[in-house]
mmCIF file of C-alpha atoms in Angstrom:
data_model
loop_
_atom_site.group_PDB
_atom_site.id
_atom_site.type_symbol
_atom_site.label_atom_id
_atom_site.label_comp_id
_atom_site.label_asym_id
_atom_site.label_seq_id
_atom_site.Cartn_x
_atom_site.Cartn_y
_atom_site.Cartn_z
ATOM 1 C CA MET A 1 0.031 -0.040 -0.086
ATOM 2 C CA MET A 2 1.209 3.534 -0.855
ATOM 3 C CA GLU A 3 1.856 5.851 2.051
ATOM 4 C CA LEU A 4 -0.511 8.849 2.551
ATOM 5 C CA LYS A 5 0.713 12.198 1.159
ATOM 6 C CA GLY A 6 0.117 14.464 3.937
ATOM 7 C CA ASN A 7 -2.825 14.665 6.475
ATOM 8 C CA LEU A 8 -6.294 16.631 6.838
ATOM 9 C CA LEU A 9 -4.327 19.672 7.764
ATOM 10 C CA SER A 10 -1.724 19.475 5.081
ATOM 11 C CA VAL A 11 -1.317 21.987 2.305
ATOM 12 C CA ARG A 12 -0.150 20.195 -0.665
ATOM 13 C CA GLU A 13 1.698 22.652 -3.138
ATOM 14 C CA ASP A 14 1.393 20.217 -6.052
ATOM 15 C CA VAL A 15 -2.381 20.168 -5.910
ATOM 16 C CA ARG A 16 -4.359 21.866 -8.824
ATOM 17 C CA VAL A 17 -8.025 22.252 -8.899
ATOM 18 C CA LEU A 18 -9.956 22.405 -12.261
ATOM 19 C CA ASP A 19 -13.447 23.532 -12.740
ATOM 20 C CA ALA A 20 -15.083 21.303 -15.224
ATOM 21 C CA THR A 21 -18.593 22.929 -14.947
ATOM 22 C CA LEU A 22 -18.878 24.335 -18.455
ATOM 23 C CA ARG A 23 -17.552 21.173 -20.040
ATOM 24 C CA ASP A 24 -18.984 18.376 -18.265
ATOM 25 C CA GLY A 25 -21.957 20.427 -17.391
ATOM 26 C CA GLY A 26 -22.534 21.502 -20.990
ATOM 27 C CA LEU A 27 -23.614 17.825 -21.721
ATOM 28 C CA CYS A 28 -26.649 18.433 -19.723
ATOM 29 C CA ASN A 29 -27.919 21.361 -21.808
ATOM 30 C CA ASP A 30 -25.927 21.079 -25.127
ATOM 31 C CA PHE A 31 -23.746 23.642 -23.964
ATOM 32 C CA PHE A 32 -26.479 26.447 -24.096
ATOM 33 C CA PHE A 33 -25.027 28.569 -21.487
ATOM 34 C CA THR A 34 -25.824 32.430 -21.700
ATOM 35 C CA ASP A 35 -22.736 34.726 -21.802
ATOM 36 C CA GLU A 36 -23.759 36.170 -18.366
ATOM 37 C CA PHE A 37 -23.444 32.762 -16.772
ATOM 38 C CA VAL A 38 -20.151 31.957 -18.250
ATOM 39 C CA LYS A 39 -18.746 35.398 -17.423
ATOM 40 C CA ALA A 40 -19.910 34.961 -13.840
ATOM 41 C CA LEU A 41 -18.503 31.344 -13.588
ATOM 42 C CA TYR A 42 -15.114 32.696 -14.866
ATOM 43 C CA GLN A 43 -15.218 35.620 -12.246
ATOM 44 C CA MET A 44 -15.980 33.069 -9.597
ATOM 45 C CA ASN A 45 -13.120 30.929 -10.447
ATOM 46 C CA CYS A 46 -10.877 34.226 -10.348
ATOM 47 C CA ALA A 47 -12.179 34.886 -6.889
ATOM 48 C CA ALA A 48 -11.984 31.422 -5.693
ATOM 49 C CA GLY A 49 -8.393 30.708 -6.626
ATOM 50 C CA VAL A 50 -9.243 27.741 -8.779
ATOM 51 C CA ASP A 51 -6.320 26.960 -11.057
ATOM 52 C CA TYR A 52 -7.808 25.761 -14.296
ATOM 53 C CA MET A 53 -11.202 26.258 -15.753
ATOM 54 C CA GLU A 54 -12.241 24.001 -18.647
ATOM 55 C CA MET A 55 -14.391 26.052 -21.176
ATOM 56 C CA GLY A 56 -15.706 23.049 -23.071
ATOM 57 C CA TYR A 57 -14.955 20.939 -26.133
ATOM 58 C CA LYS A 58 -12.834 21.585 -29.273
ATOM 59 C CA ALA A 59 -15.405 19.589 -31.193
ATOM 60 C CA SER A 60 -15.475 19.203 -35.102
ATOM 61 C CA ALA A 61 -18.083 21.302 -36.795
ATOM 62 C CA ARG A 62 -17.988 18.645 -39.445
ATOM 63 C CA LEU A 63 -19.390 16.119 -37.105
ATOM 64 C CA PHE A 64 -21.582 18.129 -34.958
ATOM 65 C CA ALA A 65 -24.005 20.631 -36.300
ATOM 66 C CA PRO A 66 -23.066 24.064 -34.860
ATOM 67 C CA GLU A 67 -26.899 25.260 -34.815
ATOM 68 C CA LYS A 68 -27.732 22.287 -32.292
ATOM 69 C CA PHE A 69 -25.188 23.212 -29.720
ATOM 70 C CA GLY A 70 -24.074 26.253 -27.737
ATOM 71 C CA LYS A 71 -20.719 27.850 -28.455
ATOM 72 C CA TRP A 72 -18.947 25.917 -25.768
ATOM 73 C CA LYS A 73 -19.140 22.634 -27.830
ATOM 74 C CA PHE A 74 -16.591 24.200 -29.998
ATOM 75 C CA CYS A 75 -14.522 26.906 -27.962
ATOM 76 C CA LYS A 76 -13.565 29.155 -30.561
ATOM 77 C CA ASP A 77 -10.681 31.208 -29.372
ATOM 78 C CA GLU A 78 -12.682 34.454 -30.131
ATOM 79 C CA ASP A 79 -15.472 33.310 -27.859
ATOM 80 C CA ILE A 80 -13.020 32.409 -25.034
ATOM 81 C CA ARG A 81 -11.362 35.877 -25.395
ATOM 82 C CA ALA A 82 -14.839 37.472 -25.101
ATOM 83 C CA ILE A 83 -15.051 35.986 -21.820
ATOM 84 C CA VAL A 84 -11.553 35.925 -20.238
ATOM 85 C CA GLY A 85 -9.980 39.103 -22.025
ATOM 86 C CA ASP A 86 -6.286 38.789 -21.321
ATOM 87 C CA ASN A 87 -6.748 36.623 -18.260
ATOM 88 C CA ALA A 88 -3.892 38.175 -16.568
ATOM 89 C CA ASN A 89 -4.587 36.918 -12.972
ATOM 90 C CA GLY A 90 -7.238 34.372 -13.632
ATOM 91 C CA PRO A 91 -7.239 30.571 -13.675
ATOM 92 C CA LYS A 92 -5.520 28.881 -16.713
ATOM 93 C CA ILE A 93 -7.869 28.102 -19.553
ATOM 94 C CA ALA A 94 -8.290 24.327 -20.513
ATOM 95 C CA VAL A 95 -10.482 22.717 -23.261
ATOM 96 C CA MET A 96 -11.259 18.891 -24.159
ATOM 97 C CA ALA A 97 -10.535 17.330 -27.321
ATOM 98 C CA ASP A 98 -12.040 13.981 -27.826
ATOM 99 C CA VAL A 99 -10.137 11.341 -30.220
ATOM 100 C CA GLY A 100 -12.069 11.065 -33.361
ATOM 101 C CA ARG A 101 -14.402 14.114 -32.703
ATOM 102 C CA CYS A 102 -11.897 16.951 -33.078
ATOM 103 C CA ASP A 103 -10.066 18.504 -36.031
ATOM 104 C CA TYR A 104 -7.138 19.326 -33.929
ATOM 105 C CA LYS A 105 -4.646 19.844 -36.648
ATOM 106 C CA THR A 106 -6.571 22.876 -37.959
ATOM 107 C CA ASP A 107 -8.970 23.938 -35.009
ATOM 108 C CA ILE A 108 -6.051 24.068 -32.360
ATOM 109 C CA VAL A 109 -3.853 26.857 -33.376
ATOM 110 C CA PRO A 110 -0.436 27.679 -31.842
ATOM 111 C CA LYS A 111 -0.534 28.511 -28.166
ATOM 112 C CA ALA A 112 1.021 32.055 -29.012
ATOM 113 C CA GLU A 113 -2.256 32.842 -30.875
ATOM 114 C CA SER A 114 -4.708 31.417 -28.468
ATOM 115 C CA PRO A 115 -6.065 32.240 -25.146
ATOM 116 C CA ILE A 116 -6.124 28.436 -24.312
ATOM 117 C CA ASP A 117 -3.363 27.021 -22.112
ATOM 118 C CA MET A 118 -4.085 23.264 -21.590
ATOM 119 C CA ILE A 119 -5.417 20.706 -24.151
ATOM 120 C CA ARG A 120 -7.002 17.705 -22.433
ATOM 121 C CA VAL A 121 -7.149 14.730 -24.633
ATOM 122 C CA ALA A 122 -9.759 12.278 -23.923
ATOM 123 C CA THR A 123 -9.436 8.699 -25.369
ATOM 124 C CA TYR A 124 -10.704 5.187 -24.944
ATOM 125 C CA ILE A 125 -7.990 2.537 -24.411
ATOM 126 C CA ASP A 126 -8.355 1.280 -27.922
ATOM 127 C CA THR A 127 -7.561 4.720 -29.432
ATOM 128 C CA ILE A 128 -4.370 5.542 -27.483
ATOM 129 C CA PRO A 129 -2.265 5.892 -30.642
ATOM 130 C CA GLU A 130 -4.417 8.580 -31.966
ATOM 131 C CA ALA A 131 -4.431 10.289 -28.522
ATOM 132 C CA VAL A 132 -0.624 10.234 -28.454
ATOM 133 C CA ALA A 133 -0.708 11.971 -31.945
ATOM 134 C CA MET A 134 -3.029 14.656 -30.602
ATOM 135 C CA ILE A 135 -0.831 15.017 -27.464
ATOM 136 C CA GLU A 136 2.347 15.575 -29.602
ATOM 137 C CA ASP A 137 0.558 18.042 -31.814
ATOM 138 C CA ALA A 138 -0.623 20.087 -28.927
ATOM 139 C CA HIS A 139 2.698 19.885 -27.185
ATOM 140 C CA ALA A 140 4.544 20.989 -30.168
ATOM 141 C CA LYS A 141 2.069 23.959 -30.342
ATOM 142 C CA GLY A 142 3.049 25.092 -26.870
ATOM 143 C CA TYR A 143 0.212 23.726 -24.711
ATOM 144 C CA GLU A 144 0.162 21.922 -21.543
ATOM 145 C CA THR A 145 -1.470 18.487 -21.998
ATOM 146 C CA THR A 146 -3.208 15.974 -20.153
ATOM 147 C CA CYS A 147 -4.790 12.700 -21.143
ATOM 148 C CA ASN A 148 -8.063 11.110 -19.890
ATOM 149 C CA ILE A 149 -8.505 7.439 -20.409
ATOM 150 C CA MET A 150 -12.163 6.837 -20.161
ATOM 151 C CA ALA A 151 -14.213 3.828 -19.016
ATOM 152 C CA ILE A 152 -11.129 2.290 -17.256
ATOM 153 C CA SER A 153 -13.565 0.116 -15.119
ATOM 154 C CA LYS A 154 -13.947 -1.857 -18.230
ATOM 155 C CA CYS A 155 -10.257 -2.247 -19.013
ATOM 156 C CA GLN A 156 -7.939 -5.291 -18.278
ATOM 157 C CA GLU A 157 -5.142 -4.297 -15.950
ATOM 158 C CA SER A 158 -2.583 -5.468 -18.531
ATOM 159 C CA ASP A 159 -4.141 -3.188 -21.151
ATOM 160 C CA ILE A 160 -4.004 -0.260 -18.800
ATOM 161 C CA LYS A 161 -0.369 -0.710 -18.164
ATOM 162 C CA ILE A 162 0.428 -0.990 -21.868
ATOM 163 C CA ALA A 163 -1.474 2.175 -22.590
ATOM 164 C CA LEU A 164 0.286 4.043 -19.644
ATOM 165 C CA GLY A 165 3.654 2.929 -21.020
ATOM 166 C CA GLU A 166 2.728 4.570 -24.613
ATOM 167 C CA LEU A 167 1.604 7.768 -22.737
ATOM 168 C CA ALA A 168 4.752 7.728 -20.633
ATOM 169 C CA LYS A 169 6.681 7.948 -23.818
ATOM 170 C CA SER A 170 4.848 10.969 -25.037
ATOM 171 C CA PRO A 171 5.228 14.540 -23.662
ATOM 172 C CA VAL A 172 1.799 14.481 -21.972
ATOM 173 C CA GLN A 173 2.245 16.153 -18.509
ATOM 174 C CA THR A 174 -0.771 14.652 -16.534
ATOM 175 C CA ILE A 175 -2.772 11.548 -17.106
ATOM 176 C CA TYR A 176 -6.193 11.232 -15.407
ATOM 177 C CA VAL A 177 -7.779 8.376 -13.588
ATOM 178 C CA VAL A 178 -11.497 8.662 -15.021
ATOM 179 C CA ASP A 179 -14.340 6.784 -13.394
ATOM 180 C CA SER A 180 -16.459 7.233 -16.375
ATOM 181 C CA TYR A 181 -19.461 5.155 -15.275
ATOM 182 C CA GLY A 182 -19.376 6.155 -11.450
ATOM 183 C CA SER A 183 -18.955 2.381 -10.767
ATOM 184 C CA LEU A 184 -15.657 2.493 -8.642
ATOM 185 C CA TYR A 185 -15.431 2.813 -4.810
ATOM 186 C CA PRO A 186 -12.627 4.474 -2.909
ATOM 187 C CA GLU A 187 -10.860 1.243 -2.263
ATOM 188 C CA GLU A 188 -10.926 0.482 -6.014
ATOM 189 C CA ILE A 189 -9.781 4.140 -6.742
ATOM 190 C CA ARG A 190 -6.720 3.824 -4.455
ATOM 191 C CA ARG A 191 -5.869 0.566 -6.188
ATOM 192 C CA VAL A 192 -6.149 2.031 -9.599
ATOM 193 C CA ALA A 193 -4.321 5.125 -8.791
ATOM 194 C CA GLU A 194 -1.528 3.044 -7.244
ATOM 195 C CA LEU A 195 -1.438 1.000 -10.529
ATOM 196 C CA TYR A 196 -1.079 4.375 -12.525
ATOM 197 C CA MET A 197 1.704 5.535 -10.123
ATOM 198 C CA ASN A 198 3.761 2.381 -10.105
ATOM 199 C CA THR A 199 3.627 2.085 -13.810
ATOM 200 C CA LEU A 200 4.317 5.672 -14.460
ATOM 201 C CA ASP A 201 7.134 5.944 -11.882
ATOM 202 C CA GLN A 202 9.276 3.681 -14.122
ATOM 203 C CA PHE A 203 9.240 6.488 -16.582
ATOM 204 C CA GLY A 204 9.209 9.543 -14.410
ATOM 205 C CA GLY A 205 8.061 13.186 -15.082
ATOM 206 C CA LYS A 206 4.221 12.586 -15.161
ATOM 207 C CA THR A 207 1.710 13.860 -12.613
ATOM 208 C CA LEU A 208 -1.786 12.236 -12.042
ATOM 209 C CA GLY A 209 -5.356 13.541 -12.004
ATOM 210 C CA ILE A 210 -8.713 12.131 -10.962
ATOM 211 C CA HIS A 211 -12.087 12.843 -12.637
ATOM 212 C CA ALA A 212 -14.984 11.220 -10.799
ATOM 213 C CA HIS A 213 -18.636 10.614 -11.391
ATOM 214 C CA ASN A 214 -21.354 10.356 -8.748
ATOM 215 C CA ASN A 215 -23.458 7.617 -9.740
ATOM 216 C CA GLN A 216 -22.975 5.916 -6.248
ATOM 217 C CA GLN A 217 -22.584 9.236 -4.450
ATOM 218 C CA CYS A 218 -18.867 8.366 -4.359
ATOM 219 C CA ALA A 219 -17.481 11.254 -6.539
ATOM 220 C CA PHE A 220 -16.074 13.280 -3.657
ATOM 221 C CA ALA A 221 -14.932 10.303 -1.611
ATOM 222 C CA ASN A 222 -13.021 9.030 -4.734
ATOM 223 C CA THR A 223 -11.537 12.240 -5.344
ATOM 224 C CA ILE A 224 -10.131 12.839 -1.734
ATOM 225 C CA GLU A 225 -8.947 9.121 -1.554
ATOM 226 C CA ALA A 226 -6.857 9.638 -4.859
ATOM 227 C CA LEU A 227 -5.613 12.910 -3.328
ATOM 228 C CA SER A 228 -4.518 11.215 -0.197
ATOM 229 C CA ILE A 229 -2.015 8.916 -1.918
ATOM 230 C CA GLY A 230 -0.314 11.597 -4.196
ATOM 231 C CA VAL A 231 -2.927 12.371 -7.053
ATOM 232 C CA SER A 232 -2.592 16.242 -7.556
ATOM 233 C CA PHE A 233 -4.964 17.260 -10.359
ATOM 234 C CA LEU A 234 -8.434 17.294 -9.008
ATOM 235 C CA ASP A 235 -11.610 17.947 -11.016
ATOM 236 C CA GLY A 236 -14.769 19.325 -9.789
ATOM 237 C CA THR A 237 -17.983 21.171 -10.987
ATOM 238 C CA VAL A 238 -20.148 23.694 -9.274
ATOM 239 C CA CYS A 239 -23.022 21.689 -7.571
ATOM 240 C CA GLY A 240 -21.785 18.613 -9.289
ATOM 241 C CA MET A 241 -23.204 19.673 -12.589
ATOM 242 C CA GLY A 242 -22.152 16.942 -15.280
ATOM 243 C CA ARG A 243 -23.471 14.315 -17.522
ATOM 244 C CA GLY A 244 -26.018 12.090 -15.778
ATOM 245 C CA ALA A 245 -25.267 11.890 -12.066
ATOM 246 C CA GLY A 246 -22.692 14.610 -12.255
ATOM 247 C CA ASN A 247 -19.202 14.993 -10.800
ATOM 248 C CA CYS A 248 -17.435 15.749 -7.430
ATOM 249 C CA THR A 249 -18.730 19.120 -6.245
ATOM 250 C CA LEU A 250 -16.391 21.902 -6.475
ATOM 251 C CA GLU A 251 -17.627 23.394 -3.351
ATOM 252 C CA ALA A 252 -16.888 20.240 -1.199
ATOM 253 C CA LEU A 253 -13.479 20.031 -2.794
ATOM 254 C CA LEU A 254 -12.643 23.575 -1.919
ATOM 255 C CA GLY A 255 -13.975 23.219 1.601
ATOM 256 C CA PHE A 256 -11.996 20.102 2.088
ATOM 257 C CA LEU A 257 -8.710 21.458 0.946
ATOM 258 C CA LYS A 258 -6.839 23.457 3.547
ATOM 259 C CA ASN A 259 -4.787 25.656 1.171
ATOM 260 C CA PRO A 260 -5.447 29.249 2.050
ATOM 261 C CA ARG A 261 -5.305 30.267 -1.771
ATOM 262 C CA TYR A 262 -8.778 28.695 -2.198
ATOM 263 C CA ASP A 263 -11.830 30.750 -1.267
ATOM 264 C CA LEU A 264 -15.166 28.966 -0.961
ATOM 265 C CA ASN A 265 -17.379 32.077 -0.696
ATOM 266 C CA PRO A 266 -17.457 33.173 -4.141
ATOM 267 C CA VAL A 267 -18.711 29.518 -5.232
ATOM 268 C CA LEU A 268 -21.390 29.928 -2.706
ATOM 269 C CA HIS A 269 -22.667 33.153 -4.072
ATOM 270 C CA PHE A 270 -22.296 31.878 -7.637
ATOM 271 C CA ILE A 271 -24.464 28.823 -6.596
ATOM 272 C CA ARG A 272 -27.143 31.114 -5.213
ATOM 273 C CA GLU A 273 -27.218 33.493 -8.005
ATOM 274 C CA TYR A 274 -26.776 31.063 -11.102
ATOM 275 C CA MET A 275 -26.911 27.378 -10.238
ATOM 276 C CA LEU A 276 -30.290 27.310 -8.567
ATOM 277 C CA PRO A 277 -31.924 29.203 -11.138
ATOM 278 C CA LEU A 278 -30.283 26.901 -13.775
ATOM 279 C CA LYS A 279 -31.647 23.880 -12.058
ATOM 280 C CA ALA A 280 -35.140 25.561 -11.613
ATOM 281 C CA SER A 281 -35.060 26.143 -15.335
ATOM 282 C CA GLY A 282 -35.349 22.378 -16.006
ATOM 283 C CA VAL A 283 -31.695 21.490 -16.528
ATOM 284 C CA GLN A 284 -31.228 18.020 -15.045
ATOM 285 C CA TRP A 285 -28.235 16.588 -13.404
ATOM 286 C CA GLY A 286 -27.255 14.849 -10.093
ATOM 287 C CA TYR A 287 -27.733 11.519 -8.285
ATOM 288 C CA ASP A 288 -30.896 9.676 -9.189
ATOM 289 C CA ILE A 289 -31.716 5.910 -8.871
ATOM 290 C CA PRO A 290 -31.392 5.118 -12.503
ATOM 291 C CA TYR A 291 -27.713 6.410 -12.305
ATOM 292 C CA LEU A 292 -27.183 4.557 -9.147
ATOM 293 C CA LEU A 293 -28.293 1.284 -10.972
ATOM 294 C CA THR A 294 -26.057 1.782 -13.979
ATOM 295 C CA GLY A 295 -23.042 2.609 -11.614
ATOM 296 C CA LEU A 296 -23.572 -0.641 -9.754
ATOM 297 C CA LEU A 297 -23.684 -2.690 -12.919
ATOM 298 C CA ASP A 298 -20.772 -0.690 -14.343
ATOM 299 C CA GLN A 299 -22.601 0.474 -17.447
ATOM 300 C CA HIS A 300 -22.775 3.542 -19.504
ATOM 301 C CA PRO A 301 -25.422 5.893 -18.178
ATOM 302 C CA ARG A 302 -27.187 6.556 -21.486
ATOM 303 C CA THR A 303 -30.076 4.396 -20.548
ATOM 304 C CA ALA A 304 -30.149 6.148 -17.072
ATOM 305 C CA ILE A 305 -30.320 9.472 -18.770
ATOM 306 C CA ALA A 306 -33.117 8.472 -21.121
ATOM 307 C CA ALA A 307 -35.091 7.070 -18.224
ATOM 308 C CA THR A 308 -34.618 10.146 -16.089
ATOM 309 C CA LYS A 309 -35.588 12.556 -18.941
ATOM 310 C CA ASN A 310 -38.696 10.364 -19.297
ATOM 311 C CA GLY A 311 -39.590 10.622 -15.704
ATOM 312 C CA ASP A 312 -39.583 6.681 -15.540
ATOM 313 C CA THR A 313 -39.850 5.752 -11.874
ATOM 314 C CA ASP A 314 -40.169 2.015 -12.384
ATOM 315 C CA TYR A 315 -36.922 1.452 -10.834
ATOM 316 C CA ALA A 316 -37.354 -2.192 -10.451
ATOM 317 C CA GLY A 317 -38.328 -2.765 -14.036
ATOM 318 C CA PHE A 318 -35.404 -0.630 -15.154
ATOM 319 C CA TYR A 319 -33.072 -2.679 -12.896
ATOM 320 C CA GLN A 320 -34.152 -5.906 -14.501
ATOM 321 C CA MET A 321 -33.840 -4.534 -18.069
ATOM 322 C CA LEU A 322 -30.188 -3.590 -17.090
ATOM 323 C CA LEU A 323 -29.407 -7.153 -15.768
ATOM 324 C CA GLU A 324 -30.834 -8.672 -19.005
ATOM 325 C CA ASP A 325 -28.741 -6.467 -21.299
#
């Protein structure tokens, strides 16, 4: 077992907090956030001391019809600049680029021409070679880079080691443990994080991150469990807003961290002024029984998302359907 890195009163200078509200939360409303909301969220992150703000995706306009989505599905540089200006004292700006869903060679310009600081490459384990190509492209253009290997709960340990070995040879700086289906418990997150650390230690120079989903109400617990053994990049979203059951709540995470550079108060004000009205308007996310059931069975939440949108409360019937799938 790996030793704990610090204690409940420690300040870990390697820790970085990333707000993924716009990106993961955008999956709940097709990225149709008002400019007022986005500007207020950016100002909140500035005041709260959050280290990175993920603005959304760099999705391909060839594959996704722009008229069907808000601007943060595509994160054009001019749209980001309209929010952050010169970003002199604010959080670093991140975007996510999905393997196979991004025209990265043309849509991601050199860092010197962009307000973006970090490219987060999201991949499944069978598309690691393309992910490495995207990482190399972003690195050559001057960006910080991370890689999120999705759906690791469905992966063989031997395959994860091979994938990590390939990523370790790339210029990627941070590799994320991602509980895509919200199916993992803290004990399992610890084991997976240890696997990542032990594998990457052979190569050196990489940091680890954690991106957790809340299907079984373990997102916050899994995040601080990973933190306790040395994971340093921590994802959260305001009120846990994210696809399906949502994510680790940013407010809980900032409240837990004892670093004086983080301030919880701006987040609490933002929740009252913007998140409560957003939820009252009908945008849905957060723990619900269908998400619990897909998490228990380690299944993609798409069926739970559909059931929740349809107001289906035949939970026993839904469970049986999942068992038969």
